[in-house]
Coordinates of C-alpha atoms in Angstrom, one line a residue:
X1 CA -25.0 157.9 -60.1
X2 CA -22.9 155.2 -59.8
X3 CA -19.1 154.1 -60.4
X4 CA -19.8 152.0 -63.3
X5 CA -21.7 155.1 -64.9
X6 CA -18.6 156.9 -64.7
X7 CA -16.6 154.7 -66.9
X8 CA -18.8 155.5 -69.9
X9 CA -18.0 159.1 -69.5
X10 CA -14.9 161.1 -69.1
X11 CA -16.4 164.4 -67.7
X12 CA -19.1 162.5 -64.6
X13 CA -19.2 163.9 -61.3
X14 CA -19.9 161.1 -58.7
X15 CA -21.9 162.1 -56.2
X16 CA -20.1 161.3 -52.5
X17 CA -22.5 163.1 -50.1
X18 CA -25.8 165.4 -50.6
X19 CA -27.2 168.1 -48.1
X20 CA -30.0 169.8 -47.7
X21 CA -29.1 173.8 -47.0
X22 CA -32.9 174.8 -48.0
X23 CA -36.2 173.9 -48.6
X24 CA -38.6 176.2 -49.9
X25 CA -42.4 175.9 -51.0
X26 CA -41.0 175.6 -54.6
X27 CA -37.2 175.3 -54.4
X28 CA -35.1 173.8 -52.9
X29 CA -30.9 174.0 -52.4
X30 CA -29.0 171.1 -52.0
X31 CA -25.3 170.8 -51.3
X32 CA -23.1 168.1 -52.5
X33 CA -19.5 166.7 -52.5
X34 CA -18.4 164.6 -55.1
X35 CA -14.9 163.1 -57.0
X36 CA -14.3 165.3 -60.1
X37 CA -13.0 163.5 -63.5
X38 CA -9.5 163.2 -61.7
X39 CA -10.1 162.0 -58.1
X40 CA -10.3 165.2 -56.6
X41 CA -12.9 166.2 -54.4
X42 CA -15.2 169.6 -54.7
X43 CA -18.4 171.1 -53.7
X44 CA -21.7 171.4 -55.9
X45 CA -24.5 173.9 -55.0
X46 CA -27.5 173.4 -56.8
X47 CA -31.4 174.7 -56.9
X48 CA -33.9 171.2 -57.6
X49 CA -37.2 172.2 -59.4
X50 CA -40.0 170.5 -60.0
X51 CA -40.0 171.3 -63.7
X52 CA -42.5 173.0 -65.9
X53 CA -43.7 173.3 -69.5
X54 CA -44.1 176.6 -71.9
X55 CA -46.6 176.8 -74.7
X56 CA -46.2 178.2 -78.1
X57 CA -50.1 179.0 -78.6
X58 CA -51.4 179.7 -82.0
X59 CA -54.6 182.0 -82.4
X60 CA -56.7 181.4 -85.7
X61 CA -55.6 184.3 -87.0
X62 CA -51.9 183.0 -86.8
X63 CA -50.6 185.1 -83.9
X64 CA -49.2 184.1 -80.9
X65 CA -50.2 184.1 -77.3
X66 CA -48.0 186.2 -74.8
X67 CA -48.5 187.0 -71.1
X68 CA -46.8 190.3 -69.5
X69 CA -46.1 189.4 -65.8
X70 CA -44.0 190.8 -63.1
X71 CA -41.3 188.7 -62.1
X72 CA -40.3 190.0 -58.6
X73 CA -36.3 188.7 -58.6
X74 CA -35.5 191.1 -61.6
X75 CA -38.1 193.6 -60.1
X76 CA -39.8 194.3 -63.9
X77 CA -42.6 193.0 -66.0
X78 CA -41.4 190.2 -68.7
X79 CA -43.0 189.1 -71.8
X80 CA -43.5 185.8 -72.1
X81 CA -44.9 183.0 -73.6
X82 CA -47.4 181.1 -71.2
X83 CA -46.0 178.4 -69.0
X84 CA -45.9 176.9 -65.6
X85 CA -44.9 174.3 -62.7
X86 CA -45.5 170.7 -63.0
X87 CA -47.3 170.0 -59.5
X88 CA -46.1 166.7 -57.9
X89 CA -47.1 163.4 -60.2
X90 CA -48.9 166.2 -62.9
X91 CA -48.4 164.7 -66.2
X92 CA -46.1 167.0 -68.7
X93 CA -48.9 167.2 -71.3
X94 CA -52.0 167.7 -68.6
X95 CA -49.4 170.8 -67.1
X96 CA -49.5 172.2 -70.5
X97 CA -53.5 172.8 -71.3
X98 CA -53.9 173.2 -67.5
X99 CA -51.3 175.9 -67.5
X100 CA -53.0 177.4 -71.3
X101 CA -56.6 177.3 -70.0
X102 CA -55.8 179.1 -65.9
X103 CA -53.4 181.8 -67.4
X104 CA -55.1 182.4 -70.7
X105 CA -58.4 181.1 -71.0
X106 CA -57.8 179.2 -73.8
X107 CA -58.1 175.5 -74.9
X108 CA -56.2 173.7 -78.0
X109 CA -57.8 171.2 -80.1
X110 CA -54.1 170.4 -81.3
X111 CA -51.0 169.6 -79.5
X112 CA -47.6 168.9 -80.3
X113 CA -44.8 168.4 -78.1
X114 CA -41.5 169.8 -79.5
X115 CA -38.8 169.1 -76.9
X116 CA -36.8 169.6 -73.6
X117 CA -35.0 172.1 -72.5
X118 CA -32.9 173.0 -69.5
X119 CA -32.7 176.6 -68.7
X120 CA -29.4 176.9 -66.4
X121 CA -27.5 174.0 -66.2
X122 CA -24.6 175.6 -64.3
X123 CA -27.0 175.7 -60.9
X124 CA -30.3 174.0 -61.2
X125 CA -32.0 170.7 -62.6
X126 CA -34.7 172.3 -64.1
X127 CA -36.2 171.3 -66.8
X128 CA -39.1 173.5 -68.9
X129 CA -41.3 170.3 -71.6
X130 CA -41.8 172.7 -75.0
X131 CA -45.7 172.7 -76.2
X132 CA -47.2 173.7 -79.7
X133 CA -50.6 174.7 -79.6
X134 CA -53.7 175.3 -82.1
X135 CA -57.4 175.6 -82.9
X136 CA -57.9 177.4 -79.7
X137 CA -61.0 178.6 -78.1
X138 CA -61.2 180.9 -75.8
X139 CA -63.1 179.7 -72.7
X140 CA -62.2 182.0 -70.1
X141 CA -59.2 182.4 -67.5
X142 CA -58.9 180.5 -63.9
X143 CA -55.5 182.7 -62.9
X144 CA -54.1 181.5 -59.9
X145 CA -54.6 183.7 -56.6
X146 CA -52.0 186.7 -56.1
X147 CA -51.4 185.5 -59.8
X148 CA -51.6 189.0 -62.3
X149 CA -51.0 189.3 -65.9
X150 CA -51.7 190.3 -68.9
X151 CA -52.5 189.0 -72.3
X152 CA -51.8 190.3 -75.7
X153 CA -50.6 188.5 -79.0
X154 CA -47.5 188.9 -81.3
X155 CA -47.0 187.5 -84.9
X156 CA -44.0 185.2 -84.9
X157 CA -42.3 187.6 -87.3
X158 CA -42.7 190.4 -84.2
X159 CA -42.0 188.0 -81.8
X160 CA -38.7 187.4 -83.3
X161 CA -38.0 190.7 -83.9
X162 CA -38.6 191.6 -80.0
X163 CA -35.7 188.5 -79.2
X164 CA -33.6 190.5 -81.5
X165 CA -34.4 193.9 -80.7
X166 CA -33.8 192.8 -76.5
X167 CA -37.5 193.5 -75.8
X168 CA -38.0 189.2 -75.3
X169 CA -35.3 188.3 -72.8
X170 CA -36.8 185.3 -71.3
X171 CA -34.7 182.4 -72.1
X172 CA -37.9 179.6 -72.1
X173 CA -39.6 182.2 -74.2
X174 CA -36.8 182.7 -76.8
X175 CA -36.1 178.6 -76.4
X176 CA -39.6 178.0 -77.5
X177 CA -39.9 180.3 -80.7
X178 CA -36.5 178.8 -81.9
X179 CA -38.1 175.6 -81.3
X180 CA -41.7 176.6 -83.1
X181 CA -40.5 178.6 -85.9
X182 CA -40.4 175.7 -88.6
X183 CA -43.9 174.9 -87.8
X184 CA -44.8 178.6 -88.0
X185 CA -43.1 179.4 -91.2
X186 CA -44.9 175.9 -92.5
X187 CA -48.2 177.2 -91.3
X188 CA -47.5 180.7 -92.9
X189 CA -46.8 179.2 -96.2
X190 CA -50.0 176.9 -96.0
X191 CA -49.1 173.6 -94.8
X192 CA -50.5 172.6 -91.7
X193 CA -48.0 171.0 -89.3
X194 CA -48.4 167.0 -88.5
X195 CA -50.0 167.1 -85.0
X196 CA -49.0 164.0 -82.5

């Protein structure tokens, strides 16, 4: 960030110092000062994150791939659709069919990418690249070790019941059907979607 960057908008934070407070295998917590909108000076804590991509997957038969995993800081199993970490240099669309094929065992002839989104802005820079998946084939799973989960499949009408209804609480899962669901109703009423 810089001063000139500022003047193009009202709201920047300038960055005057950054410190590390702790680095873990996956996160890490950064401390910064900076000069708020009216020269004042305050504190930012923040988690950085490498990133990571989810995957709307489409079966043949028009339903939707879904892992249910325990997630260990809410202490319950979540369902979810399949996603994953970038790993260091990974490209955002090589993530995607890596992180389809270990967790699900399935390939995609056809990709599209929908979007970027950020999943809590008030504490982290992480950022989750939104996938659309189809034609897959099932070629087994490569699941990670200490990695457990199961799969199942949801028809986008359930799936968005389940957001509704509280059962889908994960906000990259709920993100990614909002995103999908005009390709999904186009598929359902007989259009294929344009593929990138």
């Amino acid at each position: 960030m810089s001063e000139t960057a500022s003047a193009q908008d009202p709201l920047e934070e300038i960055q005057l110092d950054s410190e590390s407070v702790f680095q873990g295998g996956l996160l890490k917590v950064w401390r910064d000062r900076v000069r708020l909108p009216d020269g004042s000076e305050s504190y930012r804590e923040y988690v950085r994150h490498p990133g990571a991509v989810v995957i709307v997957a489409v079966l043949p038969d028009g339903r939707l791939v879904f892992e249910r995993q325990f997630r260990y800081p809410l202490r319950r199993a979540f369902l979810e659709l399949p996603a994953g970490k970038i790993d260091p240099g990974e490209d955002i669309f090589d993530c995607a069919r890596r992180e389809l094929r270990e967790e699900t065992g399935y390939e995609a002839e056809k990709w599209q990418y929908l979007g970027v989104m950020h999943p809590c802005i008030g504490y982290s820079d992480e950022r989750i690249e939104i996938f659309f998946a189809q034609s897959l084939i099932q070629v087994g799973h490569e699941l990670d070790e200490g990695e457990f989960l199961e799969i199942l499949s949801l028809s986008a009408d359930e799936a968005e019941a389940a957001v509704h209804q509280g059962t889908i609480t994960d906000g990259k899962t709920i993100a990614a059907l909002f995103r999908a669901l005009p390709l999904l109703r186009r598929r359902n009423d007989g259009d294929e979607p344009a593929f990138a």
